[in-house]
Amino acid sequence: MTQPGTPVTRFAVPGRIGVSRQAASVWRTATLTEIRRETPRVSTFRFAVPGWPGHLPGQHLMVRLTAGDGYTAQRHYSIASAPDDSGHVELTLDHVRDGEVSGWFHTVARPGDRIEMRGPLSGFFAWPGDRPALLLGAGSGVVPLMSMVRHHRARNLTLPLRLLVSARGPEDLIYADEYGPETTPVFTRTAPEGTAVGRMTAAHVAPLLVEQPPGGWEAYVCGSNSFAEHASRLLVAAGQPVERIRIERFG
Amino acid sequence: MNITRGFTGRPRVHDSGLPPGQYDARDEWPVLSAEVTPDLAPEDWTFRIDGLVAEPRTWDWEQAHALPADAYEGDIHCVTGWSKFGVRFGGVSLDAFLDQVRPLPSATHVVAYAHTGYTTNLPLADVIGGRAWIAWEYGGEPLPAEHGGPARLIVPHLYFWKSAKWIAGLRLLDHDEPGFWEGNGYHARGNPWEEQRYSGD
């Protein structure tokens, strides 16, 4: 939408995909099949979801828990698993202090439990694997980005993909055993011997923008609002166009 | 009813004032913008209303502040699930702007657009009659940039993605035209009390 009088500080990031109205409006029963500890505060929950319509890396879903008196609680969670035909999806969840939903997942849930899910939701943060991807995540903000990394691997995609992942320390780094040469971890509080400690800086981001792939990067930023502000500023300062920065802020 | 084994949930508050599926964010005010927060100074901010109006007009910061001061005091509801009670946004009623441009009888909808390029669509009826504001203060302080400052649209009876941050203008139309999130799977109107989160709800 362009018109006289509209300033040119445009972001207008277009959505990446059309979203199925049908998929988004149906609640499906999901059965928990596996729980994997990732870090002291984070676990991955694998679900069988009959009728799951498939998703793209970066999308999220909504879960609904129902108490005996009919009270319900709903939350949005990013999908951690790559799209596949297994009929399963995985969520990787932080144990939030006093979180009524994450608390249930971390202290009560066991394989065989059933919850409800609807999705996949939102086409904005989706990455179909069609453009070089520059991914910046912090804490559990790495979850939708990991879906992209896994998709890239599972499909043997050759287009460039880089992940900068920030964690407080090695013990807080989610998916630590899964990263390959595409990933640079950044440790803000404690780091292994010989690794610098501190926030993500221009030194992490700028080199990736100096050596851009043909057509440039599509940047995806995910994490807390403070991380998203910081990381998106680093990208802009390094020359990444604002209309090619997609941000998902965890609230 | 699909009861979740072992789930009790928070203590219930009857008549909590929460729309279905929402929870009280209390002191938190999450930021959920999908774009880079713009660095927009008040002196560079403008607000325009055009499209199906008798006299299109652009206001700058001073001209907008010369309109009668008004405020919204009440609750807000975000589609991601949080609500906030008893917030106060200071600014000017959108009616004060619309009175000056005079919408044409054929106008049925508006597209609100931001200085970043973000757009969202609303029925005209949802932004007239004291139900929408242009706000530049929150809790008596200047509205922070990450929450849409210098100025944002406030349409508190709809999910908060309709309350466009960094508001740049409204265009009046004779039809509905999906905005940014509405084109990404979200509901055209977004009424929290009917839980209109996604298209198809």
XYZ file of C-alpha atoms in Angstrom:
452
model
C 0.000 0.000 0.000
C 1.773 3.128 -1.118
C 0.256 6.545 -1.097
C 1.454 10.114 -1.031
C 2.140 11.178 2.518
C 3.301 7.784 3.735
C 6.876 8.099 4.947
C 9.453 5.777 3.463
C 10.534 4.127 6.724
C 8.814 1.024 5.453
C 9.002 -2.428 6.874
C 5.914 -3.996 5.346
C 7.497 -7.402 5.602
C 5.163 -9.545 3.560
C 3.944 -12.799 5.004
C 5.776 -15.792 3.637
C 2.867 -18.139 3.047
C -0.867 -18.309 2.936
C -2.339 -19.811 6.075
C -5.039 -22.422 6.053
C -8.152 -21.087 7.735
C -9.293 -24.618 8.306
C -6.093 -25.742 10.011
C -6.094 -22.770 12.336
C -9.657 -23.200 13.498
C -9.676 -26.903 14.435
C -8.717 -28.129 17.899
C -7.021 -31.523 17.663
C -6.241 -33.989 20.416
C -2.484 -34.441 20.835
C -0.998 -37.331 22.826
C 2.320 -36.842 24.596
C 4.693 -39.618 23.499
C 8.083 -38.548 24.856
C 9.760 -36.018 27.155
C 13.434 -35.145 26.658
C 15.395 -32.995 29.091
C 17.349 -30.306 27.222
C 18.742 -28.143 30.061
C 17.940 -27.849 33.774
C 14.994 -25.574 32.970
C 13.989 -26.682 29.497
C 12.485 -29.892 28.129
C 11.185 -31.062 24.773
C 7.717 -32.600 24.580
C 6.878 -34.822 21.604
C 3.264 -35.328 20.593
C 1.385 -37.552 18.211
C -1.244 -35.376 16.534
C -3.632 -37.330 14.318
C -4.722 -35.144 11.420
C -1.875 -32.672 11.853
C -1.881 -30.799 8.522
C 1.878 -30.178 8.504
C 3.707 -26.938 9.155
C 6.611 -24.823 8.008
C 9.681 -24.122 10.112
C 9.095 -21.016 12.237
C 5.369 -21.451 12.710
C 3.700 -21.838 16.087
C 0.629 -23.488 17.499
C -1.751 -22.996 20.368
C -2.180 -25.516 23.149
C -5.184 -25.769 25.432
C -5.345 -27.449 28.822
C -8.690 -28.075 30.518
C -9.241 -28.465 34.260
C -11.950 -30.659 35.775
C -14.302 -27.722 36.270
C -14.045 -26.679 32.625
C -11.482 -23.923 33.207
C -9.121 -23.697 30.250
C -5.698 -22.145 29.704
C -4.274 -21.479 26.242
C -0.729 -20.638 25.217
C 1.128 -20.098 21.952
C 4.293 -22.152 21.508
C 6.777 -22.298 18.657
C 7.148 -25.644 16.915
C 10.633 -27.118 17.431
C 10.498 -30.043 15.037
C 11.084 -29.889 11.304
C 8.130 -30.644 9.072
C 7.942 -34.365 8.344
C 5.390 -37.069 7.670
C 5.596 -38.665 11.103
C 2.362 -37.154 12.391
C 4.318 -35.813 15.365
C 5.275 -32.323 16.492
C 7.700 -31.279 19.204
C 7.560 -28.300 21.561
C 10.519 -27.177 23.653
C 9.344 -25.365 26.759
C 10.975 -23.273 29.449
C 9.745 -23.917 32.965
C 8.333 -20.470 33.692
C 8.129 -19.492 37.373
C 4.484 -19.757 38.458
C 3.539 -20.659 34.886
C 0.265 -22.535 35.078
C 0.743 -24.188 31.686
C 4.534 -24.667 31.577
C 4.327 -25.766 35.211
C 1.933 -28.537 34.254
C 4.220 -29.646 31.428
C 7.316 -29.741 33.639
C 5.865 -31.227 36.810
C 2.783 -33.260 35.900
C 2.884 -34.296 32.246
C 3.894 -37.838 31.318
C 3.684 -39.883 28.124
C 0.111 -40.845 27.361
C -1.339 -37.523 28.521
C -3.657 -35.802 26.098
C -3.940 -32.072 25.453
C -5.495 -30.031 22.643
C -3.695 -28.190 19.858
C -4.650 -25.957 16.962
C -2.420 -24.840 14.165
C -0.071 -24.292 12.534
C -0.496 -20.549 13.021
C 0.842 -17.413 11.344
C 2.755 -17.248 8.101
C 4.898 -14.300 9.066
C 7.803 -16.048 10.783
C 7.730 -19.083 8.517
C 10.798 -20.095 6.512
C 9.948 -22.357 3.571
C 13.633 -22.978 2.849
C 13.587 -20.757 -0.211
C 16.007 -17.958 0.758
C 19.349 -17.787 2.565
C 18.510 -17.563 6.255
C 20.333 -15.626 8.962
C 18.939 -16.685 12.337
C 19.506 -14.884 15.652
C 18.027 -16.384 18.795
C 18.409 -16.195 22.547
C 17.258 -18.587 25.238
C 14.130 -20.434 24.167
C 13.985 -18.048 21.191
C 16.136 -20.615 19.428
C 13.192 -23.025 19.244
C 11.533 -21.896 15.974
C 15.010 -21.281 14.515
C 15.979 -24.884 15.327
C 13.001 -26.049 13.299
C 14.606 -24.174 10.384
C 18.065 -25.665 11.012
C 16.593 -29.175 11.216
C 14.575 -28.599 8.045
C 17.697 -27.394 6.244
C 19.483 -30.601 7.243
C 16.637 -33.013 6.684
C 16.100 -31.739 3.141
C 19.813 -31.433 2.382
C 19.249 -27.831 1.385
C 22.316 -26.155 -0.042
C 21.339 -22.521 0.316
C 23.214 -20.702 3.084
C 21.914 -20.812 6.650
C 23.643 -19.361 9.711
C 22.530 -19.404 13.340
C 23.783 -17.151 16.126
C 22.417 -18.483 19.407
C 22.793 -16.688 22.717
C 22.619 -18.484 26.073
C 23.685 -17.625 29.607
C 26.138 -20.503 29.719
C 26.905 -23.873 28.125
C 24.527 -25.663 30.535
C 21.675 -23.383 29.367
C 22.293 -23.907 25.658
C 19.270 -25.735 24.277
C 20.044 -28.393 21.602
C 23.767 -28.100 22.401
C 24.590 -31.494 20.834
C 22.777 -30.749 17.586
C 24.668 -27.735 16.314
C 27.088 -27.959 13.439
C 29.305 -25.506 11.616
C 26.263 -23.360 10.739
C 25.977 -22.266 14.375
C 27.912 -19.848 16.563
C 26.967 -19.899 20.245
C 27.300 -16.689 22.256
C 27.565 -17.013 26.050
C 26.521 -14.049 28.158
C 27.472 -15.151 31.715
C 29.757 -18.175 31.683
C 31.609 -19.820 28.842
C 33.948 -22.738 28.255
C 37.658 -22.117 28.713
C 38.981 -19.897 25.937
C 35.575 -18.600 24.821
C 34.649 -14.956 25.337
C 31.796 -14.035 27.676
C 29.359 -11.265 26.780
C 26.380 -10.178 24.741
C 26.044 -10.623 21.022
C 27.921 -7.775 19.325
C 28.539 -6.250 15.929
C 31.577 -8.527 15.694
C 29.250 -11.532 15.543
C 26.843 -10.025 13.032
C 28.843 -7.752 10.742
C 31.035 -10.436 9.106
C 27.927 -12.321 8.006
C 26.662 -9.213 6.240
C 29.998 -8.475 4.636
C 29.953 -11.842 2.899
C 26.335 -11.999 1.858
C 24.897 -14.774 -0.260
C 23.453 -13.795 -3.647
C 20.160 -12.000 -3.073
C 21.047 -11.295 0.551
C 19.822 -12.793 3.806
C 16.325 -13.178 5.154
C 16.873 -12.497 8.865
C 14.829 -14.126 11.619
C 15.173 -12.862 15.194
C 13.559 -14.610 18.142
C 13.796 -14.202 21.907
C 12.852 -11.821 24.681
C 11.937 -8.277 23.723
C 15.240 -6.936 25.026
C 17.166 -9.454 22.931
C 14.992 -8.752 19.896
C 15.616 -5.009 20.211
C 19.356 -5.553 20.614
C 19.739 -8.117 17.825
C 17.568 -6.231 15.342
C 19.608 -3.067 15.944
C 22.812 -4.998 15.304
C 21.372 -6.242 12.023
C 20.256 -2.763 10.928
C 23.614 -1.267 11.895
C 25.379 -3.953 9.836
C 23.296 -3.074 6.781
C 20.463 -5.629 6.837
C 17.337 -3.996 5.303
C 14.527 -3.571 7.863
C 12.029 -5.112 5.478
C 14.054 -8.331 5.558
C 14.107 -8.696 9.337
C 11.357 -10.807 10.865
C 11.002 -10.618 14.614
C 9.187 -12.895 16.991
C 9.256 -11.550 20.534
C 8.370 -13.876 23.369
C 5.999 -12.111 25.732
C -14.894 -31.661 27.435
C -11.285 -32.867 27.097
C -10.011 -32.758 30.670
C -6.225 -32.637 30.986
C -5.029 -35.092 33.645
C -3.619 -33.306 36.674
C -4.251 -29.790 35.385
C -5.809 -27.458 37.935
C -4.877 -24.031 36.610
C -4.684 -20.802 38.499
C -7.134 -19.993 41.268
C -10.418 -18.962 39.655
C -11.679 -15.448 39.960
C -15.351 -15.218 39.196
C -16.263 -12.278 36.992
C -12.556 -11.711 36.459
C -13.292 -9.307 33.615
C -11.146 -11.465 31.333
C -12.357 -12.350 27.862
C -12.335 -16.087 27.075
C -8.881 -17.659 26.889
C -7.090 -14.616 28.362
C -4.958 -14.275 31.498
C -3.996 -11.238 33.555
C -0.467 -10.028 32.733
C -0.497 -7.856 35.897
C 2.630 -5.675 35.793
C 3.979 -7.129 32.568
C 3.446 -5.411 29.238
C 4.859 -7.741 26.579
C 6.091 -6.259 23.312
C 5.122 -8.254 20.236
C 5.906 -6.075 17.214
C 7.044 -8.063 14.216
C 9.229 -5.284 12.854
C 12.281 -3.362 13.964
C 11.302 -0.609 16.399
C 11.591 2.645 14.436
C 13.560 5.604 15.737
C 10.891 8.236 15.194
C 11.128 11.661 16.841
C 7.914 13.546 17.740
C 8.899 16.373 15.375
C 9.072 13.844 12.519
C 5.743 12.210 13.368
C 2.713 12.950 11.194
C -0.806 11.577 11.109
C -2.990 11.673 8.011
C -6.593 10.748 7.277
C -7.587 10.349 3.641
C -9.584 8.126 1.313
C -13.359 8.552 1.495
C -13.400 11.851 3.382
C -14.544 15.348 2.394
C -11.225 16.992 3.275
C -8.093 14.828 3.610
C -5.689 16.236 6.143
C -2.274 15.656 7.715
C -1.515 16.738 11.297
C 1.917 17.185 12.778
C 2.779 16.709 16.451
C 1.812 20.257 17.465
C -1.429 20.318 15.469
C -2.487 16.975 16.917
C -1.742 18.177 20.446
C -3.875 21.272 19.849
C -6.987 19.061 19.703
C -8.977 18.500 22.939
C -7.105 16.170 25.291
C -8.799 12.880 26.028
C -7.806 9.547 27.557
C -8.715 5.896 27.586
C -8.809 4.276 31.006
C -9.641 0.601 31.055
C -8.419 -2.784 29.895
C -6.498 -4.099 26.879
C -6.374 -7.614 25.442
C -3.632 -9.145 23.275
C -4.388 -12.059 20.958
C -1.394 -13.962 22.366
C -3.369 -14.388 25.578
C -2.473 -11.603 27.995
C -4.762 -8.841 29.169
C -3.976 -5.769 31.254
C -6.440 -4.120 33.556
C -6.791 -0.439 34.365
C -4.301 1.076 31.948
C -4.391 4.757 30.999
C -3.545 6.061 27.540
C -3.553 9.840 27.113
C -4.009 11.544 23.758
C -6.918 12.643 21.611
C -10.128 10.886 20.641
C -10.050 9.749 17.025
C -13.446 11.464 16.673
C -11.692 14.848 16.993
C -9.579 14.040 13.907
C -12.466 12.524 11.951
C -14.680 15.562 12.646
C -12.172 17.694 10.761
C -12.002 15.469 7.648
C -15.715 14.485 7.569
C -16.050 10.844 6.437
C -18.237 10.348 3.365
C -21.441 8.284 3.715
C -19.890 5.588 1.509
C -17.049 4.892 3.972
C -17.474 1.562 5.762
C -13.931 0.494 6.759
C -10.530 1.938 7.530
C -7.003 0.726 6.997
C -4.706 2.044 9.699
C -1.079 2.255 8.630
C 2.081 2.843 10.598
C 5.285 4.735 9.889
C 6.908 1.298 9.554
C 4.522 0.068 6.869
C 2.459 -2.086 9.244
C -1.244 -2.101 8.377
C -4.437 -3.274 10.043
C -8.068 -3.061 8.950
C -11.078 -2.024 11.012
C -14.771 -1.404 10.415
C -15.347 2.366 10.574
C -17.972 1.726 13.275
C -15.226 0.377 15.546
C -13.222 3.622 15.526
C -15.963 6.251 15.937
C -18.189 7.243 18.846
C -15.513 7.451 21.530
C -14.079 3.962 20.953
C -10.663 4.863 19.507
C -7.841 7.250 20.347
C -4.518 8.503 19.081
C -2.365 8.157 22.200
C 1.061 9.564 23.082
C 1.075 8.941 26.824
C 0.918 5.802 28.924
C 0.364 6.154 32.658
C 1.065 9.874 32.400
C 4.474 9.371 30.734
C 5.453 9.660 27.061
C 4.636 6.416 25.244
C 7.875 4.384 24.880
C 9.045 3.645 21.336
C 8.729 -0.132 21.732
C 5.071 0.360 22.679
C 4.402 2.526 19.643
C 5.703 5.932 20.674
C 5.657 8.724 19.780
C 2.001 7.926 19.018
C -0.172 4.886 18.410
C -3.771 4.071 17.659
C -5.785 2.671 20.589
C -8.879 0.573 19.858
C -9.170 -1.220 23.186
C -12.369 -3.181 22.597
C -10.589 -5.241 19.915
C -7.438 -7.403 20.199
C -4.476 -5.116 20.552
C -2.873 -5.836 17.153
C -5.592 -3.495 15.811
C -4.113 -0.661 17.908
C -1.375 0.117 15.388
C 1.899 1.368 16.834
C 3.757 4.327 15.289
C 0.483 5.341 13.656
C 0.917 7.299 10.429
C -2.583 7.450 9.058
C -6.008 6.083 8.331
C -7.453 5.521 4.905
C -11.239 5.306 4.683
C -12.586 2.724 2.250
C -15.961 1.405 1.063
C -14.815 -2.203 1.552
C -12.726 -4.307 3.925
C -9.048 -4.747 3.032
C -6.968 -7.145 5.161
C -3.970 -5.660 6.895
C -0.668 -7.236 7.913
C -1.733 -9.836 10.487
C -5.110 -10.327 8.857
C -3.194 -11.487 5.761
C -1.168 -13.817 7.973
C -4.045 -15.873 9.275
C -5.571 -13.584 11.893
C -9.231 -12.631 12.184
C -10.624 -9.671 10.222
C -12.277 -8.029 13.263
C -10.613 -9.473 16.367
C -13.287 -9.132 19.046
C -11.808 -10.620 22.258
C -15.227 -11.287 23.801
C -16.073 -13.566 20.881
C -12.505 -14.902 20.824
C -11.981 -13.955 17.177
C -8.257 -14.763 17.110
C -7.716 -16.446 13.761
C -9.534 -16.333 10.464
C -12.291 -18.884 10.713
C -12.950 -18.235 14.419
